[in-house]
Short mmCIF file of C-alpha atoms and ligand atoms in Angstrom, two decimals:
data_model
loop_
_atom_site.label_atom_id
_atom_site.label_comp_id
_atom_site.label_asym_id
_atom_site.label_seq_id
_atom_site.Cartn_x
_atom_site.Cartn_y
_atom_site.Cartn_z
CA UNK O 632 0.99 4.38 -19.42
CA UNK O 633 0.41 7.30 -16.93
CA UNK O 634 1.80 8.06 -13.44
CA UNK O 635 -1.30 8.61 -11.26
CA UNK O 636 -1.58 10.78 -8.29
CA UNK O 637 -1.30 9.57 -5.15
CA UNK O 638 -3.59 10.20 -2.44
CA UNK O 639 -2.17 11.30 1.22
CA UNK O 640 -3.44 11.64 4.80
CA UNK O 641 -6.02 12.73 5.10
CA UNK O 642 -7.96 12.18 1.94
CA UNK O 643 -10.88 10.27 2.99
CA UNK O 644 -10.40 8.13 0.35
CA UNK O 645 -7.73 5.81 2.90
CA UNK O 646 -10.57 4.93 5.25
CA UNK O 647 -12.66 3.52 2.36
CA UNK O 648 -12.81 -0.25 2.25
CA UNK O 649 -12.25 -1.15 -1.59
CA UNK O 650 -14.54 -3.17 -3.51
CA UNK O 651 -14.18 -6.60 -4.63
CA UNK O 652 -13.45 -6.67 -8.77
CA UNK O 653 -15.91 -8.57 -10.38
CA UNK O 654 -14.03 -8.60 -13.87
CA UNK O 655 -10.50 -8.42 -14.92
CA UNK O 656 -11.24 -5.80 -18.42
CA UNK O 657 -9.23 -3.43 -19.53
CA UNK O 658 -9.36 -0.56 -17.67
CA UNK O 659 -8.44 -2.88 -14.59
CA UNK O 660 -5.48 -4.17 -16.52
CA UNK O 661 -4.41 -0.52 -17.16
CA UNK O 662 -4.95 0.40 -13.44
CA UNK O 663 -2.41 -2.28 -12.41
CA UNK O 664 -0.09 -0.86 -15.32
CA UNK O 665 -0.41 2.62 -14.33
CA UNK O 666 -0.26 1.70 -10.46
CA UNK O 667 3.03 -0.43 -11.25
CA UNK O 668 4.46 2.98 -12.90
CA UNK O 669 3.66 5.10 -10.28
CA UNK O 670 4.65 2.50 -7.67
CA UNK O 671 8.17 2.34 -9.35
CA UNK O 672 8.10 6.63 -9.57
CA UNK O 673 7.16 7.23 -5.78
CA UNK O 674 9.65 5.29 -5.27
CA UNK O 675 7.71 2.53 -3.53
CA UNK O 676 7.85 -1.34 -3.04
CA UNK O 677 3.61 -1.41 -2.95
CA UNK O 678 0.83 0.75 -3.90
CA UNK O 679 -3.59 -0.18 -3.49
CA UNK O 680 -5.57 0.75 -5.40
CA UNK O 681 -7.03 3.10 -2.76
CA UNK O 682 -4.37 4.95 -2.37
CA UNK O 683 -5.04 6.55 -6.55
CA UNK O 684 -8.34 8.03 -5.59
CA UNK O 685 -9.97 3.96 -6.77
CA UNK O 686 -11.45 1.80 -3.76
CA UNK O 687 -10.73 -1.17 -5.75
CA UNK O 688 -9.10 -4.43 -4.42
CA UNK O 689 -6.13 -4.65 -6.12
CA UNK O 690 -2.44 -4.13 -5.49
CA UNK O 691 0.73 -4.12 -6.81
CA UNK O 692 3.98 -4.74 -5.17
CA UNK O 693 7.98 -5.26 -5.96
CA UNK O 694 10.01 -6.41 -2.91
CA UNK O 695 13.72 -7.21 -5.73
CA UNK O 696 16.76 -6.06 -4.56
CA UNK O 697 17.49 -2.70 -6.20
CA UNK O 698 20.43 -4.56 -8.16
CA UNK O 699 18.19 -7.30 -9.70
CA UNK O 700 15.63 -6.85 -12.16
CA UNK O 701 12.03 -5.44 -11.68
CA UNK O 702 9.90 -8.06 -10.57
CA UNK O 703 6.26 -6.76 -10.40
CA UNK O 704 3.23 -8.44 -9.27
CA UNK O 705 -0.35 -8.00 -9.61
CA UNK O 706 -2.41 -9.57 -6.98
CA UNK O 707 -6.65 -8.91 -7.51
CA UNK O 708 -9.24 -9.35 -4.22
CA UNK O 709 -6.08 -10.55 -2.43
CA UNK O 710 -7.22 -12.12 1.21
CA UNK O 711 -4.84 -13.30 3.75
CA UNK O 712 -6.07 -16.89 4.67
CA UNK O 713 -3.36 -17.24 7.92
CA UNK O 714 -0.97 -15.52 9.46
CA UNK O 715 2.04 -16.56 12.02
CA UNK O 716 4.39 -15.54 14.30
CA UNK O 717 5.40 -11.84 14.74
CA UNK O 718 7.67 -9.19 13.36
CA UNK O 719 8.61 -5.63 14.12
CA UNK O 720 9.84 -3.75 11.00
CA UNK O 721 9.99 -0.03 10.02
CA UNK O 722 7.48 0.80 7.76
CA UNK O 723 6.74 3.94 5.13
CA UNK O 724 3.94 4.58 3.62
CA UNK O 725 3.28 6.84 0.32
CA UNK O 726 0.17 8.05 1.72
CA UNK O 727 1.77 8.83 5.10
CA UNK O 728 4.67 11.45 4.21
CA UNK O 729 7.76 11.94 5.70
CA UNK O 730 6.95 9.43 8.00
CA UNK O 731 8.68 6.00 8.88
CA UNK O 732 7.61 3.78 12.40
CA UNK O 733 7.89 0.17 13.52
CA UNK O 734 4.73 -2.00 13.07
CA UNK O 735 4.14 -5.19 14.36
CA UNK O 736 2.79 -7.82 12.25
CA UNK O 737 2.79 -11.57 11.22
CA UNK O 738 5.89 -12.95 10.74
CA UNK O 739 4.72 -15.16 7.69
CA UNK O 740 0.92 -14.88 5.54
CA UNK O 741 -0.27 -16.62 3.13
CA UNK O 742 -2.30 -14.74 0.49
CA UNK O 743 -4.92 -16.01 -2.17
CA UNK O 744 -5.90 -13.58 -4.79
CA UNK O 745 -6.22 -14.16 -8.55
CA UNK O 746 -2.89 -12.56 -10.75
CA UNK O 747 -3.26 -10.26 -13.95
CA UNK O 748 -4.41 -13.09 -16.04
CA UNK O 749 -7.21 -14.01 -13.92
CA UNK O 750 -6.19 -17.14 -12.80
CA UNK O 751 -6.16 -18.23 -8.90
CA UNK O 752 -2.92 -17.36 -6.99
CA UNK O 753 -1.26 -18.41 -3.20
CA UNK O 754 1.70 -16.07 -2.26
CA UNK O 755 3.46 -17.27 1.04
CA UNK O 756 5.69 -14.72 2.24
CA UNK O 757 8.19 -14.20 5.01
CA UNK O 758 9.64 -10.69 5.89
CA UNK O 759 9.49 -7.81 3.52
CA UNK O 760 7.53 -9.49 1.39
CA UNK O 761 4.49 -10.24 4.39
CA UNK O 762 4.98 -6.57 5.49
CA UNK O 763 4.25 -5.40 2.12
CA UNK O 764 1.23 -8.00 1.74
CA UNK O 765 -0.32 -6.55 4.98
CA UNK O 766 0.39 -3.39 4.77
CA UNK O 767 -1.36 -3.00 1.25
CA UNK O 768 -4.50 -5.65 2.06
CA UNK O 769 -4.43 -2.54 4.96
CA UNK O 770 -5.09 -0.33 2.61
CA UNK O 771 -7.82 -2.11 1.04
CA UNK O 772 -9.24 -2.13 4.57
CA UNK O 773 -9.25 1.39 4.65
CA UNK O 774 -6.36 1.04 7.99
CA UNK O 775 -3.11 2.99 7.60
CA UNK O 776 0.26 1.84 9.05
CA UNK O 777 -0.79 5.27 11.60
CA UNK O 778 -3.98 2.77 12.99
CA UNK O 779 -1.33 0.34 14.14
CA UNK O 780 0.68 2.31 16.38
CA UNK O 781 0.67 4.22 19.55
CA UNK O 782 -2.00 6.64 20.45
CA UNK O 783 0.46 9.33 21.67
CA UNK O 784 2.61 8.33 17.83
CA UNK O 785 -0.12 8.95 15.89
CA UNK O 786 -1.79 12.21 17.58
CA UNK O 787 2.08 13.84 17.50
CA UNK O 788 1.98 12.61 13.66
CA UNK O 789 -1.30 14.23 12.65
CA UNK O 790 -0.30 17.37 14.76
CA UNK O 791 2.94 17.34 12.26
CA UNK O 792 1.09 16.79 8.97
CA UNK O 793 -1.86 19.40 9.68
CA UNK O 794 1.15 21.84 10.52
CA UNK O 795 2.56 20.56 7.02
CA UNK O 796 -0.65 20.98 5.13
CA UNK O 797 -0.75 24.66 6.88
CA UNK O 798 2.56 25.84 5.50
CA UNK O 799 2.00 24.36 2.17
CA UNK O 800 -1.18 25.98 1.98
CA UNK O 801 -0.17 29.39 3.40
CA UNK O 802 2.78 29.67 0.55
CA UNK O 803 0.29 29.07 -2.49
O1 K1U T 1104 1.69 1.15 0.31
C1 K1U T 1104 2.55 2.02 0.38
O2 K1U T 1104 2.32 3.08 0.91
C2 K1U T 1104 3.91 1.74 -0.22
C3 K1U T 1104 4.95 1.45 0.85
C4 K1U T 1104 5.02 -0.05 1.08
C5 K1U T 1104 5.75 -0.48 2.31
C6 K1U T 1104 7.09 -0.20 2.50
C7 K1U T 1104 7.74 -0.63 3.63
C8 K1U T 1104 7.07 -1.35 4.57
C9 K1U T 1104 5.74 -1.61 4.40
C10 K1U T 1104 5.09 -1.18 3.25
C11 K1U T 1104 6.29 1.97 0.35
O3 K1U T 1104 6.79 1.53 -0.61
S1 K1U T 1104 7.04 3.23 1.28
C12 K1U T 1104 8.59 3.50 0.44
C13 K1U T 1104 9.60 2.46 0.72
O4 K1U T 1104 9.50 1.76 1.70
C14 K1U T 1104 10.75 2.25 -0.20
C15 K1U T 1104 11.01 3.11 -1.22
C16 K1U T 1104 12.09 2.87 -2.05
C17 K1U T 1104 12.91 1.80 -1.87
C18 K1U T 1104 12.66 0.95 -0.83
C19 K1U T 1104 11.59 1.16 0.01
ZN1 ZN T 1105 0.87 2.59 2.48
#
């Protein structure tokens, strides 16, 4: 088990669109692992593979209620096949720091992919659970949650975070 690194704006790395996986060995099993760990460190409710440094389709994602048990799933080449209705929630992002804004997105998905064990998968999801789906099959895309919102939102955003890169980088 390791806790991996996660990549933030603007590592390049985000605008790469991830590779399908053509076999399920074990270094992709120990990804997942490792991803779940560091998912569950962050703290975070998803994580792509992207956003570790490795353009791979695959994500990981936990949408329990703090009080109930861990509940994580493993979802490899996952593809939304539809989409309907609309929601606006308030989104984070681990690669986006210190940063929360409403996105609008389907209501309800519907996601194939194949699960840890390689065996064919359909996740329908309403609320958190469709954010989370399409904001990480985002990822995969190489789109942020900052590519879905307003011009002015994201230009004020990346003045903040080059600022915050600046300071960090001045005091080391
Ligand atoms: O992909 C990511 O960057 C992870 C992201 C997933 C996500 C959260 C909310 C809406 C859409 C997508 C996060 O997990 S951000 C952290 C977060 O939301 C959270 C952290 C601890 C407890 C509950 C939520
Ligand atoms: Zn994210």
């Amino acid at each position: 088990m390791a806790f991996l690194e996660i990549c933030t704006y603007p590592n390049p790395v985000l605008k790469k669109k991830a590779v399908p996986i053509t076999e399920i060995d074990d270094s992709v099993l120990q990804l997942a692992e490792d991803m779940i760990e560091t998912m569950y460190q962050a703290p975070g409710i998803g994580l792509a593979a992207n956003q570790v440094g490795r353009p791979l389709r695959l994500i990981v994602y936990d949408v329990t209620p703090k009080d109930q048990p861990r509940n994580p799933a493993v979802l490899i080449n996952p593809e939304i096949i539809s989409g309907e209705g609309s929601q606006s929630q308030e989104e984070g992002c681990l690669s986006v720091p210190e940063y929360y804004a409403e996105v609008k997105r389907h209501a309800r998905v519907t996601v194939r992919g194949l699960n840890d064990r390689g065996v064919p998968v359909e996740i329908c999801g309403e609320g958190l659970l469709a954010v989370v789906l399409q904001h990480e099959i985002d990822h995969l895309e190489g789109v942020l949650m900052l590519d879905r919102i307003s011009a002015l939102k994201r230009a004020l955003y990346k003045k903040r975070r080059q600022k915050q890169l600046k300071s960090d980088n001045d005091s080391h």
